[in-house]
Amino acid sequence: MHIINISPAVGIAFLAVLTNASPVSSSIDSMSKDWRPAFASGMSMASSIDSGTSMASIALLGADSATTVRGEVWNSCPFAIWVRQAVAAYSSGPTSQECEHFGETQMVKLPSMTKYVARYKAKMDQCGHVLKVARNSAQDLNVYQVEYSLDPQSKRMWYNLSGEDGAPFQDQERYLTGLGPSGTCPFVACDSGEWGKDPEHGCDWPLQPVCESIGPVVAIMCGKMEGNGDNSGESDDWPVIYG
């Protein structure tokens, strides 16, 4: 187990079950799932956000004014991985406008103990962004996906891990969180060997945190975050590769 000692503080949040975000095809337009998450909950209940908590979506309110989100992948694995960014063709919002930077970037090799930072930021336009993570090579089509977007109406960001197009890291820890300025975004996590859709211990889609404390969306392969959210720790010294 590799624990990275920085973490957003996680507290009491609300459980919101999504009703209109079922997986669809893996084409570039759909990014493996429906990009129309329900930001208004159909039902809610108080829930403490812990590693492996079973829920469809977690919403946490904040008071930050950031309007863009940049995705990151931190490679805590003892081996290199490969990452590329994809942006949807059209917004899932009511205008269905064309998305800026539609398409995919080139695969980038990410050595162990290195951070990948996506080239393009997600904006308040409901254009879906995906970081596709391969384990074996740049040509590997078996990719794990980090998916995120911003909703201009609710001013919230959402994010999730997806094994719909591949689960090459199932034997490793996986972790995903938002690093909003207030440090209160919820996270999801899987231990090594846990299947992402396990109803009690899963971390993949359809679990989908939602947060108003807008900031970077960070996925960690082969590790997790722990700490007090003070942005200090071993990962601060890791090299950064920009996609």
Tab-separated table of C-alpha atoms in Angstrom:
chain	number	residue	atom	x	y	z
A	1	MET	CA	0.000	0.000	0.000
A	2	HIS	CA	1.295	3.441	-0.888
A	3	ILE	CA	-0.238	6.342	1.041
A	4	ILE	CA	0.330	9.898	-0.170
A	5	ASN	CA	0.154	12.214	2.807
A	6	ILE	CA	-1.967	15.001	1.431
A	7	SER	CA	-5.706	14.896	1.379
A	8	PRO	CA	-8.768	17.121	1.328
A	9	ALA	CA	-10.601	17.032	4.635
A	10	VAL	CA	-13.655	14.891	4.255
A	11	GLY	CA	-16.716	15.320	6.422
A	12	ILE	CA	-20.464	14.947	6.310
A	13	ALA	CA	-22.003	15.028	2.833
A	14	PHE	CA	-25.216	14.074	1.104
A	15	LEU	CA	-26.066	11.000	-0.909
A	16	ALA	CA	-27.684	11.803	-4.232
A	17	VAL	CA	-28.756	8.971	-6.517
A	18	LEU	CA	-28.278	9.684	-10.204
A	19	THR	CA	-31.103	8.645	-12.479
A	20	ASN	CA	-29.954	9.710	-15.945
A	21	ALA	CA	-26.287	8.784	-16.238
A	22	SER	CA	-26.241	5.210	-17.424
A	23	PRO	CA	-23.256	3.944	-19.444
A	24	VAL	CA	-23.514	4.066	-23.216
A	25	SER	CA	-21.015	3.411	-26.013
A	26	SER	CA	-17.283	4.073	-25.753
A	27	SER	CA	-17.156	6.509	-28.690
A	28	ILE	CA	-15.408	9.856	-28.367
A	29	ASP	CA	-18.772	11.647	-28.268
A	30	SER	CA	-20.123	9.759	-25.292
A	31	MET	CA	-16.889	9.069	-23.402
A	32	SER	CA	-18.192	5.672	-22.184
A	33	LYS	CA	-21.239	7.036	-20.371
A	34	ASP	CA	-24.014	9.580	-20.473
A	35	TRP	CA	-22.519	12.999	-19.690
A	36	ARG	CA	-25.757	14.377	-18.188
A	37	PRO	CA	-25.401	13.789	-14.443
A	38	ALA	CA	-28.292	14.772	-12.215
A	39	PHE	CA	-26.991	17.492	-9.955
A	40	ALA	CA	-30.324	17.686	-8.106
A	41	SER	CA	-30.765	14.651	-5.907
A	42	GLY	CA	-33.823	12.486	-6.171
A	43	MET	CA	-33.235	11.355	-2.619
A	44	SER	CA	-30.735	12.324	0.029
A	45	MET	CA	-29.521	11.195	3.402
A	46	ALA	CA	-26.683	12.170	5.692
A	47	SER	CA	-23.613	10.039	5.027
A	48	SER	CA	-20.052	10.111	6.235
A	49	ILE	CA	-17.693	9.845	3.266
A	50	ASP	CA	-15.256	7.031	3.878
A	51	SER	CA	-13.098	4.903	1.619
A	52	GLY	CA	-15.302	2.411	-0.176
A	53	THR	CA	-18.616	3.903	0.928
A	54	SER	CA	-21.407	2.507	-1.243
A	55	MET	CA	-23.357	5.257	-2.961
A	56	ALA	CA	-24.363	6.350	-6.435
A	57	SER	CA	-23.351	9.978	-6.081
A	58	ILE	CA	-21.983	12.132	-3.301
A	59	ALA	CA	-22.699	15.864	-3.231
A	60	LEU	CA	-20.851	18.311	-1.009
A	61	LEU	CA	-21.490	22.035	-0.959
A	62	GLY	CA	-18.813	24.708	-0.882
A	63	ALA	CA	-18.350	28.419	-1.528
A	64	ASP	CA	-15.513	28.719	-4.057
A	65	SER	CA	-15.551	30.732	-7.288
A	66	ALA	CA	-13.208	28.750	-9.571
A	67	THR	CA	-14.641	28.189	-13.047
A	68	THR	CA	-12.248	25.617	-14.565
A	69	VAL	CA	-10.990	22.175	-13.595
A	70	ARG	CA	-7.786	20.479	-14.668
A	71	GLY	CA	-7.536	16.694	-14.418
A	72	GLU	CA	-4.491	14.964	-12.976
A	73	VAL	CA	-3.233	11.385	-12.669
A	74	TRP	CA	-0.613	10.589	-10.033
A	75	ASN	CA	1.333	7.403	-10.669
A	76	SER	CA	2.078	5.764	-7.344
A	77	CYS	CA	2.648	2.399	-9.044
A	78	PRO	CA	6.115	0.805	-9.073
A	79	PHE	CA	5.867	0.728	-12.880
A	80	ALA	CA	5.222	3.201	-15.694
A	81	ILE	CA	1.701	3.842	-17.006
A	82	TRP	CA	0.372	5.760	-20.036
A	83	VAL	CA	-2.161	8.607	-20.024
A	84	ARG	CA	-3.998	10.662	-22.646
A	85	GLN	CA	-6.827	13.198	-22.523
A	86	ALA	CA	-10.087	13.101	-24.476
A	87	VAL	CA	-12.709	15.848	-24.808
A	88	ALA	CA	-16.279	15.261	-25.983
A	89	ALA	CA	-17.514	16.663	-29.298
A	90	TYR	CA	-20.613	18.374	-27.909
A	91	SER	CA	-21.786	19.728	-24.592
A	92	SER	CA	-24.399	17.707	-22.727
A	93	GLY	CA	-26.063	21.001	-21.765
A	94	PRO	CA	-29.276	22.354	-23.280
A	95	THR	CA	-27.473	24.203	-26.101
A	96	SER	CA	-25.435	21.144	-27.207
A	97	GLN	CA	-22.715	23.484	-28.437
A	98	GLU	CA	-19.474	22.164	-29.896
A	99	CYS	CA	-16.779	21.577	-27.301
A	100	GLU	CA	-13.442	23.329	-27.514
A	101	HIS	CA	-10.491	20.930	-27.969
A	102	PHE	CA	-12.675	18.024	-29.122
A	103	GLY	CA	-10.608	14.875	-29.698
A	104	GLU	CA	-7.747	13.087	-27.984
A	105	THR	CA	-4.167	13.999	-27.158
A	106	GLN	CA	-1.230	11.646	-27.643
A	107	MET	CA	-0.467	8.994	-25.037
A	108	VAL	CA	2.169	10.151	-22.549
A	109	LYS	CA	4.384	7.738	-20.624
A	110	LEU	CA	4.133	8.444	-16.903
A	111	PRO	CA	7.000	6.946	-14.881
A	112	SER	CA	6.553	5.805	-11.304
A	113	MET	CA	6.191	8.660	-8.765
A	114	THR	CA	5.267	11.183	-11.460
A	115	LYS	CA	2.195	13.378	-11.988
A	116	TYR	CA	0.301	13.847	-15.245
A	117	VAL	CA	-1.507	17.175	-15.694
A	118	ALA	CA	-4.052	17.392	-18.515
A	119	ARG	CA	-3.415	19.864	-21.317
A	120	TYR	CA	-6.946	21.270	-21.461
A	121	LYS	CA	-9.099	22.489	-18.601
A	122	ALA	CA	-12.767	21.624	-18.263
A	123	LYS	CA	-14.924	24.762	-18.300
A	124	MET	CA	-18.437	25.675	-17.177
A	125	ASP	CA	-19.924	24.259	-20.379
A	126	GLN	CA	-20.847	20.643	-19.531
A	127	CYS	CA	-18.265	19.311	-21.983
A	128	GLY	CA	-17.078	15.926	-20.767
A	129	HIS	CA	-13.357	15.390	-20.164
A	130	VAL	CA	-11.675	11.993	-19.768
A	131	LEU	CA	-8.178	10.888	-18.817
A	132	LYS	CA	-7.560	7.434	-20.287
A	133	VAL	CA	-4.998	5.384	-18.377
A	134	ALA	CA	-3.282	2.328	-19.879
A	135	ARG	CA	-1.062	-0.072	-17.999
A	136	ASN	CA	1.014	-1.888	-20.597
A	137	SER	CA	1.859	0.433	-23.497
A	138	ALA	CA	0.836	3.515	-25.450
A	139	GLN	CA	-1.015	1.238	-27.887
A	140	ASP	CA	-2.975	-0.562	-25.155
A	141	LEU	CA	-6.730	-0.163	-25.772
A	142	ASN	CA	-7.623	-1.565	-22.344
A	143	VAL	CA	-7.897	1.790	-20.568
A	144	TYR	CA	-9.180	2.882	-17.171
A	145	GLN	CA	-10.978	6.231	-17.293
A	146	VAL	CA	-11.047	9.319	-15.092
A	147	GLU	CA	-14.159	11.303	-16.077
A	148	TYR	CA	-15.127	14.823	-14.996
A	149	SER	CA	-17.150	17.869	-16.012
A	150	LEU	CA	-18.545	21.198	-14.767
A	151	ASP	CA	-22.195	22.248	-14.715
A	152	PRO	CA	-22.827	25.985	-15.343
A	153	GLN	CA	-26.265	25.970	-13.728
A	154	SER	CA	-25.352	24.436	-10.381
A	155	LYS	CA	-21.705	25.645	-10.425
A	156	ARG	CA	-20.613	22.183	-9.312
A	157	MET	CA	-18.015	19.772	-10.598
A	158	TRP	CA	-18.489	16.020	-10.766
A	159	TYR	CA	-15.996	13.239	-11.304
A	160	ASN	CA	-15.799	9.464	-11.359
A	161	LEU	CA	-13.611	6.482	-12.176
A	162	SER	CA	-14.876	4.183	-14.907
A	163	GLY	CA	-14.087	0.572	-15.714
A	164	GLU	CA	-16.596	0.480	-18.588
A	165	ASP	CA	-13.816	0.401	-21.206
A	166	GLY	CA	-11.272	-1.579	-19.203
A	167	ALA	CA	-10.103	-2.388	-15.683
A	168	PRO	CA	-6.326	-2.882	-15.964
A	169	PHE	CA	-5.707	-1.632	-12.410
A	170	GLN	CA	-8.152	-3.902	-10.611
A	171	ASP	CA	-5.304	-5.551	-8.695
A	172	GLN	CA	-4.085	-2.151	-7.467
A	173	GLU	CA	-5.434	0.584	-5.215
A	174	ARG	CA	-7.333	3.344	-7.016
A	175	TYR	CA	-8.359	6.689	-5.566
A	176	LEU	CA	-10.146	9.784	-6.867
A	177	THR	CA	-10.934	13.137	-5.287
A	178	GLY	CA	-11.429	16.824	-5.990
A	179	LEU	CA	-8.937	19.286	-4.506
A	180	GLY	CA	-11.134	22.348	-4.114
A	181	PRO	CA	-9.751	25.393	-2.266
A	182	SER	CA	-11.883	24.668	0.787
A	183	GLY	CA	-10.484	21.140	0.953
A	184	THR	CA	-13.815	19.428	1.476
A	185	CYS	CA	-14.546	17.446	-1.695
A	186	PRO	CA	-15.514	13.781	-1.211
A	187	PHE	CA	-13.484	10.875	-2.523
A	188	VAL	CA	-13.912	7.296	-3.675
A	189	ALA	CA	-11.351	4.521	-3.255
A	190	CYS	CA	-10.786	0.846	-3.989
A	191	ASP	CA	-8.275	-1.448	-2.337
A	192	SER	CA	-6.296	-3.870	-4.478
A	193	GLY	CA	-8.402	-6.769	-5.654
A	194	GLU	CA	-11.728	-5.023	-5.125
A	195	TRP	CA	-13.984	-4.921	-8.143
A	196	GLY	CA	-14.972	-1.354	-8.924
A	197	LYS	CA	-18.721	-2.043	-8.999
A	198	ASP	CA	-18.815	-4.053	-5.794
A	199	PRO	CA	-21.897	-2.743	-3.934
A	200	GLU	CA	-20.022	-2.382	-0.640
A	201	HIS	CA	-16.432	-1.629	-1.583
A	202	GLY	CA	-16.545	-0.330	-5.143
A	203	CYS	CA	-15.073	2.939	-6.347
A	204	ASP	CA	-15.990	3.040	-10.050
A	205	TRP	CA	-18.996	4.377	-11.923
A	206	PRO	CA	-21.853	4.643	-10.924
A	207	LEU	CA	-20.248	6.163	-7.798
A	208	GLN	CA	-19.914	9.830	-8.730
A	209	PRO	CA	-18.875	12.529	-6.242
A	210	VAL	CA	-20.217	16.044	-6.847
A	211	CYS	CA	-18.646	19.119	-5.245
A	212	GLU	CA	-19.049	22.911	-5.287
A	213	SER	CA	-15.505	23.411	-4.015
A	214	ILE	CA	-14.054	23.553	-7.515
A	215	GLY	CA	-10.428	22.615	-8.110
A	216	PRO	CA	-8.210	19.921	-9.654
A	217	VAL	CA	-9.623	16.419	-10.056
A	218	VAL	CA	-6.898	13.987	-8.972
A	219	ALA	CA	-6.785	10.239	-9.597
A	220	ILE	CA	-4.092	8.117	-7.948
A	221	MET	CA	-3.113	4.776	-9.396
A	222	CYS	CA	-1.693	2.265	-6.861
A	223	GLY	CA	-2.136	4.535	-3.862
A	224	LYS	CA	-4.375	6.833	-1.863
A	225	MET	CA	-4.319	10.144	-0.009
A	226	GLU	CA	-4.322	10.585	3.729
A	227	GLY	CA	-3.594	13.642	5.814
A	228	ASN	CA	-5.033	16.976	6.810
A	229	GLY	CA	-5.358	18.683	3.445
A	230	ASP	CA	-2.477	21.105	3.954
A	231	ASN	CA	-0.942	20.379	0.515
A	232	SER	CA	2.303	19.151	2.029
A	233	GLY	CA	3.840	15.719	1.653
A	234	GLU	CA	6.021	13.463	-0.410
A	235	SER	CA	4.081	13.967	-3.645
A	236	ASP	CA	4.982	17.673	-3.723
A	237	ASP	CA	8.421	16.687	-4.983
A	238	TRP	CA	7.189	14.445	-7.797
A	239	PRO	CA	8.014	15.552	-11.353
A	240	VAL	CA	5.082	16.821	-13.422
A	241	ILE	CA	4.429	15.855	-17.044
A	242	TYR	CA	1.964	18.019	-18.953
A	243	GLY	CA	-0.230	16.275	-21.497
